């Protein structure tokens, strides 16, 4: 790669955790997501020739990128088009702390950091609506028909209550909670899981709609618990939500095992997070030290890595 000037720019985005309401959100129900302090950074440098990508997944020209990057490539091309610049003469370098395909919003974060970096590089201001438009191009490749919660969550600094028709509303006055996130090490199957819920609904409309409505009520109650700082209630609601996700068929053996293990180690509540069928689970700890102990137990129970963190200070610790 031949750099031709010192011109550069950086765009960043954080990841997200869905606390309540995944899957039900696809059917217009409420869901709650919070920022998760793992970040992705896109650095842009001016070079000669084609636009190129430097990343762990792929190094080379944008036009030869593998199909796994189709969504991000569409997003990059459309951003150039909107900026009215030819799609050449830059290298995009990605540095990510967010594991891919684990329900932590890596695809939405990557697209967000790219769009922010390109607008910064060309010194243009970026409206929130335009950012959503560009990121959603990439998200449609990743998820088919996403509800939009990932994109809203990775661009928000606060916990959000999200509904498809109403968008995101910040949950203000939230208190401090301590969460443990455990990675199963298995790539999650969001697309397949969403399709499976759809099929289940077709086969048994009444029962599945009932479960989706129950998840909606759990999420609405959880919003109150977050505002009032009632961690016992919040934990109990996480357990209730997980039972409904198991009934929808989107959990798996390892996720259930890790949920049980966290509860045996004193967690106030535990559930899978995101699309499921792999990916990550979350549990609610009493404090950071308790979070560390739950994390250690989860590693022994089969998790590949854990993070425990404060939702308020965003102080985060990783264990492997
Ligand atoms: O990207 P994930 O795995 O966190 O899944 C997003 C949440 C779903 O409700 C399963 C899908 C969607 O589009 O909302």
CSV table of C-alpha atoms and ligand atoms in Angstrom, one decimal:
chain,number,residue,atom,x,y,z
A,1,UNK,CA,0.0,0.0,0.0
A,2,UNK,CA,1.4,3.4,-1.0
A,3,UNK,CA,0.4,6.2,1.3
A,4,UNK,CA,0.4,9.6,-0.5
A,5,UNK,CA,-0.2,12.0,2.4
A,6,UNK,CA,-0.6,12.4,6.1
A,7,UNK,CA,-4.4,12.8,5.7
A,8,UNK,CA,-6.3,10.5,8.0
A,9,UNK,CA,-9.4,10.1,10.1
A,10,UNK,CA,-10.8,7.8,12.7
A,11,UNK,CA,-14.4,6.7,13.4
A,12,UNK,CA,-15.4,4.6,16.4
A,13,UNK,CA,-18.5,2.8,17.8
A,14,UNK,CA,-19.2,0.6,20.8
A,15,UNK,CA,-21.0,-2.7,20.9
A,16,UNK,CA,-24.4,-3.5,22.6
A,17,UNK,CA,-26.2,-6.0,24.7
A,18,UNK,CA,-29.9,-6.8,24.4
A,19,UNK,CA,-31.1,-7.0,28.0
A,20,UNK,CA,-34.7,-7.9,27.2
A,21,UNK,CA,-37.0,-8.5,24.3
A,22,UNK,CA,-34.9,-10.0,21.5
A,23,UNK,CA,-36.9,-11.8,18.9
A,24,UNK,CA,-40.2,-10.3,20.3
A,25,UNK,CA,-38.8,-7.0,18.9
A,26,UNK,CA,-39.1,-8.4,15.4
A,27,UNK,CA,-42.9,-8.6,15.9
A,28,UNK,CA,-43.2,-5.0,17.1
A,29,UNK,CA,-42.8,-5.6,20.8
A,30,UNK,CA,-40.6,-3.6,23.2
A,31,UNK,CA,-36.9,-4.5,23.8
A,32,UNK,CA,-34.2,-3.0,26.0
A,33,UNK,CA,-30.6,-2.7,24.9
A,34,UNK,CA,-27.6,-1.1,26.6
A,35,UNK,CA,-24.2,0.1,25.4
A,36,UNK,CA,-21.4,-2.5,26.0
A,37,UNK,CA,-17.9,-1.0,26.3
A,38,UNK,CA,-16.1,-3.1,23.6
A,39,UNK,CA,-15.2,-0.8,20.7
A,40,UNK,CA,-14.4,-1.0,17.0
A,41,UNK,CA,-12.2,1.7,15.3
A,42,UNK,CA,-11.9,2.4,11.6
A,43,UNK,CA,-8.9,4.4,10.6
A,44,UNK,CA,-8.7,5.9,7.1
A,45,UNK,CA,-5.5,6.8,5.3
A,46,UNK,CA,-5.0,8.4,1.9
A,47,UNK,CA,-3.4,6.0,-0.6
A,48,UNK,CA,-3.0,5.7,-4.4
A,49,UNK,CA,-5.4,3.6,-6.4
A,50,UNK,CA,-8.3,1.4,-5.4
A,51,UNK,CA,-10.0,1.6,-2.0
A,52,UNK,CA,-8.5,-1.1,0.2
A,53,UNK,CA,-9.3,-2.8,3.5
A,54,UNK,CA,-7.0,-3.9,6.2
A,55,UNK,CA,-8.6,-6.2,8.8
A,56,UNK,CA,-8.2,-9.6,10.6
A,57,UNK,CA,-10.7,-11.1,8.2
A,58,UNK,CA,-9.4,-9.7,4.9
A,59,UNK,CA,-6.6,-7.5,3.5
A,60,UNK,CA,-7.0,-6.3,-0.1
A,61,UNK,CA,-9.0,-4.3,-2.5
A,62,UNK,CA,-12.7,-3.4,-1.7
A,63,UNK,CA,-13.8,-4.9,-5.0
A,64,UNK,CA,-12.4,-8.4,-4.2
A,65,UNK,CA,-13.6,-8.5,-0.6
A,66,UNK,CA,-15.2,-11.8,0.5
A,67,UNK,CA,-18.9,-12.2,0.6
A,68,UNK,CA,-19.0,-12.0,4.4
A,69,UNK,CA,-18.1,-8.4,3.9
A,70,UNK,CA,-20.8,-7.7,1.3
A,71,UNK,CA,-22.9,-5.6,3.7
A,72,UNK,CA,-20.0,-3.4,4.8
A,73,UNK,CA,-18.9,-3.0,1.2
A,74,UNK,CA,-22.4,-1.8,0.2
A,75,UNK,CA,-22.3,0.6,3.1
A,76,UNK,CA,-18.8,1.9,2.1
A,77,UNK,CA,-19.9,2.4,-1.6
A,78,UNK,CA,-23.1,4.1,-0.7
A,79,UNK,CA,-21.3,6.5,1.7
A,80,UNK,CA,-18.9,7.5,-1.1
A,81,UNK,CA,-21.9,8.1,-3.4
A,82,UNK,CA,-23.7,10.2,-0.8
A,83,UNK,CA,-20.5,12.2,-0.2
A,84,UNK,CA,-20.2,12.6,-4.0
A,85,UNK,CA,-16.6,11.3,-4.0
A,86,UNK,CA,-15.1,8.6,-6.2
A,87,UNK,CA,-14.7,5.3,-4.3
A,88,UNK,CA,-10.8,5.2,-4.4
A,89,UNK,CA,-7.6,6.5,-2.8
A,90,UNK,CA,-8.2,5.4,0.7
A,91,UNK,CA,-7.4,2.5,3.0
A,92,UNK,CA,-9.8,1.5,5.7
A,93,UNK,CA,-8.2,-0.2,8.6
A,94,UNK,CA,-10.4,-2.0,11.2
A,95,UNK,CA,-9.3,-2.6,14.8
A,96,UNK,CA,-12.0,-4.4,16.8
A,97,UNK,CA,-12.4,-5.7,20.4
A,98,UNK,CA,-15.9,-7.0,19.5
A,99,UNK,CA,-16.1,-10.8,18.6
A,100,UNK,CA,-18.1,-11.4,15.4
A,101,UNK,CA,-21.4,-13.2,15.3
A,102,UNK,CA,-21.9,-13.3,19.1
A,103,UNK,CA,-25.0,-11.1,19.4
A,104,UNK,CA,-22.9,-8.1,20.5
A,105,UNK,CA,-23.7,-5.9,17.5
A,106,UNK,CA,-20.3,-6.3,15.7
A,107,UNK,CA,-21.8,-5.7,12.2
A,108,UNK,CA,-23.7,-2.6,13.2
A,109,UNK,CA,-20.7,-1.2,15.1
A,110,UNK,CA,-18.4,-1.8,12.2
A,111,UNK,CA,-20.7,0.0,9.8
A,112,UNK,CA,-21.2,2.8,12.2
A,113,UNK,CA,-17.5,3.3,12.7
A,114,UNK,CA,-16.9,3.2,8.9
A,115,UNK,CA,-19.5,5.9,8.1
A,116,UNK,CA,-18.3,8.1,10.9
A,117,UNK,CA,-14.7,7.8,9.7
A,118,UNK,CA,-15.6,8.6,6.1
A,119,UNK,CA,-17.6,11.7,7.0
A,120,UNK,CA,-14.7,12.8,9.3
A,121,UNK,CA,-12.2,12.2,6.5
A,122,UNK,CA,-14.1,14.3,4.0
A,123,UNK,CA,-14.9,16.9,6.7
A,124,UNK,CA,-18.7,16.6,6.2
A,125,UNK,CA,-21.2,16.6,9.0
A,126,UNK,CA,-23.3,13.5,9.5
A,127,UNK,CA,-26.9,13.6,10.6
A,128,UNK,CA,-28.3,10.7,12.7
A,129,UNK,CA,-30.9,9.8,10.1
A,130,UNK,CA,-28.2,9.5,7.4
A,131,UNK,CA,-26.1,7.4,9.7
A,132,UNK,CA,-29.1,5.1,10.3
A,133,UNK,CA,-29.8,4.9,6.5
A,134,UNK,CA,-26.2,3.9,5.7
A,135,UNK,CA,-25.8,1.4,8.6
A,136,UNK,CA,-29.1,-0.2,7.8
A,137,UNK,CA,-27.8,-1.1,4.3
A,138,UNK,CA,-25.1,-3.3,5.9
A,139,UNK,CA,-27.5,-4.6,8.6
A,140,UNK,CA,-29.9,-5.9,5.9
A,141,UNK,CA,-27.1,-8.1,4.6
A,142,UNK,CA,-26.2,-9.4,8.0
A,143,UNK,CA,-29.7,-10.1,9.3
A,144,UNK,CA,-32.2,-10.1,6.4
A,145,UNK,CA,-34.9,-8.0,7.9
A,146,UNK,CA,-33.5,-6.5,11.1
A,147,UNK,CA,-35.7,-4.8,13.6
A,148,UNK,CA,-33.2,-2.0,13.8
A,149,UNK,CA,-32.4,-2.4,17.5
A,150,UNK,CA,-28.7,-3.2,17.0
A,151,UNK,CA,-28.1,0.0,15.0
A,152,UNK,CA,-30.0,2.2,17.6
A,153,UNK,CA,-28.1,0.6,20.5
A,154,UNK,CA,-24.6,1.0,19.1
A,155,UNK,CA,-25.2,4.7,18.3
A,156,UNK,CA,-26.7,5.4,21.8
A,157,UNK,CA,-24.7,6.3,24.9
A,158,UNK,CA,-27.7,5.3,27.1
A,159,UNK,CA,-29.8,2.3,27.7
A,160,UNK,CA,-32.7,2.4,25.3
A,161,UNK,CA,-36.3,1.0,25.1
A,162,UNK,CA,-36.8,0.2,21.4
A,163,UNK,CA,-40.0,-0.5,19.4
A,164,UNK,CA,-40.0,-1.0,15.7
A,165,UNK,CA,-42.6,1.7,14.9
A,166,UNK,CA,-41.6,4.1,17.6
A,167,UNK,CA,-37.8,3.8,17.4
A,168,UNK,CA,-35.6,4.3,20.5
A,169,UNK,CA,-36.3,6.2,23.7
A,170,UNK,CA,-33.5,6.7,26.2
A,171,UNK,CA,-34.1,5.1,29.6
A,172,UNK,CA,-33.1,8.0,31.9
A,173,UNK,CA,-32.3,7.9,35.6
A,174,UNK,CA,-31.0,4.4,35.3
A,175,UNK,CA,-29.1,3.1,38.3
A,176,UNK,CA,-25.9,1.1,38.4
A,177,UNK,CA,-26.0,-2.7,37.6
A,178,UNK,CA,-23.2,-5.2,37.3
A,179,UNK,CA,-23.4,-7.6,34.3
A,180,UNK,CA,-21.4,-10.6,33.3
A,181,UNK,CA,-21.3,-11.5,29.6
A,182,UNK,CA,-20.1,-15.0,28.7
A,183,UNK,CA,-19.1,-16.0,25.1
A,184,UNK,CA,-20.0,-19.6,24.2
A,185,UNK,CA,-17.4,-19.4,21.5
A,186,UNK,CA,-20.1,-20.5,19.0
A,187,UNK,CA,-21.1,-18.2,16.1
A,188,UNK,CA,-24.7,-17.3,16.8
A,189,UNK,CA,-27.4,-18.0,14.2
A,190,UNK,CA,-29.5,-14.8,14.3
A,191,UNK,CA,-30.9,-15.3,10.7
A,192,UNK,CA,-31.8,-18.9,11.3
A,193,UNK,CA,-33.2,-18.3,14.8
A,194,UNK,CA,-35.4,-15.4,13.5
A,195,UNK,CA,-36.6,-17.7,10.7
A,196,UNK,CA,-37.3,-20.6,13.2
A,197,UNK,CA,-39.4,-18.3,15.4
A,198,UNK,CA,-41.4,-17.3,12.3
A,199,UNK,CA,-42.0,-20.9,11.4
A,200,UNK,CA,-43.1,-21.7,14.9
A,201,UNK,CA,-45.5,-18.8,14.8
A,202,UNK,CA,-47.0,-20.1,11.6
A,203,UNK,CA,-47.5,-23.6,13.1
A,204,UNK,CA,-48.9,-22.4,16.4
A,205,UNK,CA,-50.0,-18.8,16.1
A,206,UNK,CA,-51.9,-18.5,19.3
A,207,UNK,CA,-49.2,-20.0,21.6
A,208,UNK,CA,-46.3,-18.1,20.0
A,209,UNK,CA,-48.2,-14.8,20.0
A,210,UNK,CA,-48.9,-15.4,23.7
A,211,UNK,CA,-45.2,-15.9,24.5
A,212,UNK,CA,-44.3,-12.8,22.5
A,213,UNK,CA,-46.8,-10.8,24.5
A,214,UNK,CA,-45.4,-12.2,27.7
A,215,UNK,CA,-41.9,-11.1,26.7
A,216,UNK,CA,-43.3,-7.6,26.0
A,217,UNK,CA,-44.8,-7.4,29.5
A,218,UNK,CA,-41.5,-8.6,31.0
A,219,UNK,CA,-39.6,-5.9,29.1
A,220,UNK,CA,-42.0,-3.2,30.2
A,221,UNK,CA,-41.6,-4.3,33.8
A,222,UNK,CA,-37.8,-4.5,33.4
A,223,UNK,CA,-37.8,-0.8,32.3
A,224,UNK,CA,-39.4,0.1,35.7
A,225,UNK,CA,-36.8,-2.0,37.5
A,226,UNK,CA,-33.9,-0.3,35.7
A,227,UNK,CA,-35.2,3.1,36.6
A,228,UNK,CA,-35.8,2.2,40.2
A,229,UNK,CA,-32.6,0.3,40.6
A,230,UNK,CA,-34.4,-2.9,41.7
A,231,UNK,CA,-31.7,-5.5,40.8
A,232,UNK,CA,-33.6,-8.4,42.4
A,233,UNK,CA,-36.6,-7.8,40.3
A,234,UNK,CA,-34.4,-7.2,37.2
A,235,UNK,CA,-32.7,-10.6,37.7
A,236,UNK,CA,-36.0,-12.4,38.2
A,237,UNK,CA,-37.3,-10.8,34.9
A,238,UNK,CA,-34.1,-12.0,33.1
A,239,UNK,CA,-34.9,-15.5,34.2
A,240,UNK,CA,-38.5,-15.2,33.0
A,241,UNK,CA,-37.3,-13.8,29.7
A,242,UNK,CA,-34.9,-16.7,29.2
A,243,UNK,CA,-37.6,-19.3,29.8
A,244,UNK,CA,-39.7,-17.7,27.0
A,245,UNK,CA,-36.6,-17.7,24.7
A,246,UNK,CA,-36.1,-21.4,25.4
A,247,UNK,CA,-39.8,-22.0,24.5
A,248,UNK,CA,-39.3,-20.1,21.2
A,249,UNK,CA,-36.4,-22.6,20.5
A,250,UNK,CA,-33.6,-20.1,20.2
A,251,UNK,CA,-31.4,-21.3,23.1
A,252,UNK,CA,-29.1,-24.3,23.1
A,253,UNK,CA,-27.5,-26.7,25.5
A,254,UNK,CA,-24.4,-24.6,26.3
A,255,UNK,CA,-26.4,-21.4,26.7
A,256,UNK,CA,-28.8,-23.1,29.1
A,257,UNK,CA,-25.8,-24.7,31.0
A,258,UNK,CA,-24.1,-21.3,31.4
A,259,UNK,CA,-27.4,-19.7,32.6
A,260,UNK,CA,-27.8,-22.5,35.2
A,261,UNK,CA,-24.2,-22.2,36.3
A,262,UNK,CA,-24.5,-18.4,36.8
A,263,UNK,CA,-27.6,-18.9,38.9
A,264,UNK,CA,-25.9,-21.6,41.0
A,265,UNK,CA,-23.1,-19.0,41.6
A,266,UNK,CA,-25.5,-16.5,43.1
A,267,UNK,CA,-26.4,-14.5,40.0
A,268,UNK,CA,-29.6,-12.5,40.4
A,269,UNK,CA,-30.7,-13.5,37.0
A,270,UNK,CA,-29.4,-14.9,33.7
A,271,UNK,CA,-30.4,-15.3,30.0
A,272,UNK,CA,-29.1,-15.6,26.5
A,273,UNK,CA,-28.6,-12.3,24.7
A,274,UNK,CA,-29.2,-11.5,21.0
A,275,UNK,CA,-30.2,-13.9,18.3
A,276,UNK,CA,-29.2,-17.0,20.3
A,277,UNK,CA,-28.3,-20.5,19.0
A,278,UNK,CA,-24.7,-19.7,20.2
A,279,UNK,CA,-23.3,-16.3,20.8
A,280,UNK,CA,-23.4,-14.9,24.3
A,281,UNK,CA,-25.4,-15.1,27.6
A,282,UNK,CA,-25.6,-12.5,30.3
A,283,UNK,CA,-26.0,-12.6,34.1
A,284,UNK,CA,-26.7,-10.0,36.7
A,285,UNK,CA,-24.1,-9.8,39.6
A,286,UNK,CA,-24.4,-8.1,43.0
A,287,UNK,CA,-21.2,-6.1,42.4
A,288,UNK,CA,-18.0,-6.1,40.3
A,289,UNK,CA,-16.3,-8.6,42.6
A,290,UNK,CA,-19.3,-11.0,42.4
A,291,UNK,CA,-19.2,-10.5,38.6
A,292,UNK,CA,-15.5,-11.7,38.6
A,293,UNK,CA,-16.5,-14.8,40.6
A,294,UNK,CA,-19.4,-15.6,38.3
A,295,UNK,CA,-17.1,-15.0,35.3
A,296,UNK,CA,-14.5,-17.5,36.6
A,297,UNK,CA,-17.2,-20.1,37.3
A,298,UNK,CA,-18.6,-19.6,33.7
A,299,UNK,CA,-15.2,-20.1,32.2
A,300,UNK,CA,-14.9,-23.4,34.1
A,301,UNK,CA,-18.4,-24.4,32.9
A,302,UNK,CA,-17.3,-24.0,29.3
A,303,UNK,CA,-17.5,-20.3,28.3
A,304,UNK,CA,-14.6,-19.2,26.1
A,305,UNK,CA,-14.3,-15.7,27.7
A,306,UNK,CA,-16.2,-13.5,30.0
A,307,UNK,CA,-16.5,-9.8,30.7
A,308,UNK,CA,-17.9,-8.2,33.8
A,309,UNK,CA,-18.7,-4.6,33.9
A,310,UNK,CA,-20.7,-1.7,35.5
A,311,UNK,CA,-23.5,-0.4,33.4
A,312,UNK,CA,-23.0,3.1,34.8
A,313,UNK,CA,-19.2,3.7,34.8
A,314,UNK,CA,-18.6,1.3,31.9
A,315,UNK,CA,-15.6,-0.1,33.8
A,316,UNK,CA,-15.0,-3.5,32.2
A,317,UNK,CA,-12.8,-6.6,32.9
A,318,UNK,CA,-12.1,-9.5,30.6
A,319,UNK,CA,-11.3,-13.1,31.8
A,320,UNK,CA,-10.1,-15.9,29.5
B,1,LIG,O1,-27.7,-9.2,16.2
B,1,LIG,P1,-28.3,-10.0,17.3
B,1,LIG,O2,-27.8,-11.5,17.3
B,1,LIG,O3,-28.1,-9.3,18.6
B,1,LIG,O4,-29.9,-10.2,17.1
B,1,LIG,C1,-30.7,-9.0,17.1
B,1,LIG,C2,-31.9,-9.3,17.8
B,1,LIG,C3,-33.1,-10.1,17.1
B,1,LIG,O5,-34.2,-9.6,17.8
B,1,LIG,C4,-32.9,-11.5,17.3
B,1,LIG,C5,-33.2,-9.7,15.7
B,1,LIG,C6,-33.6,-8.3,15.3
B,1,LIG,O6,-33.5,-8.0,14.2
B,1,LIG,O7,-34.1,-7.6,16.2
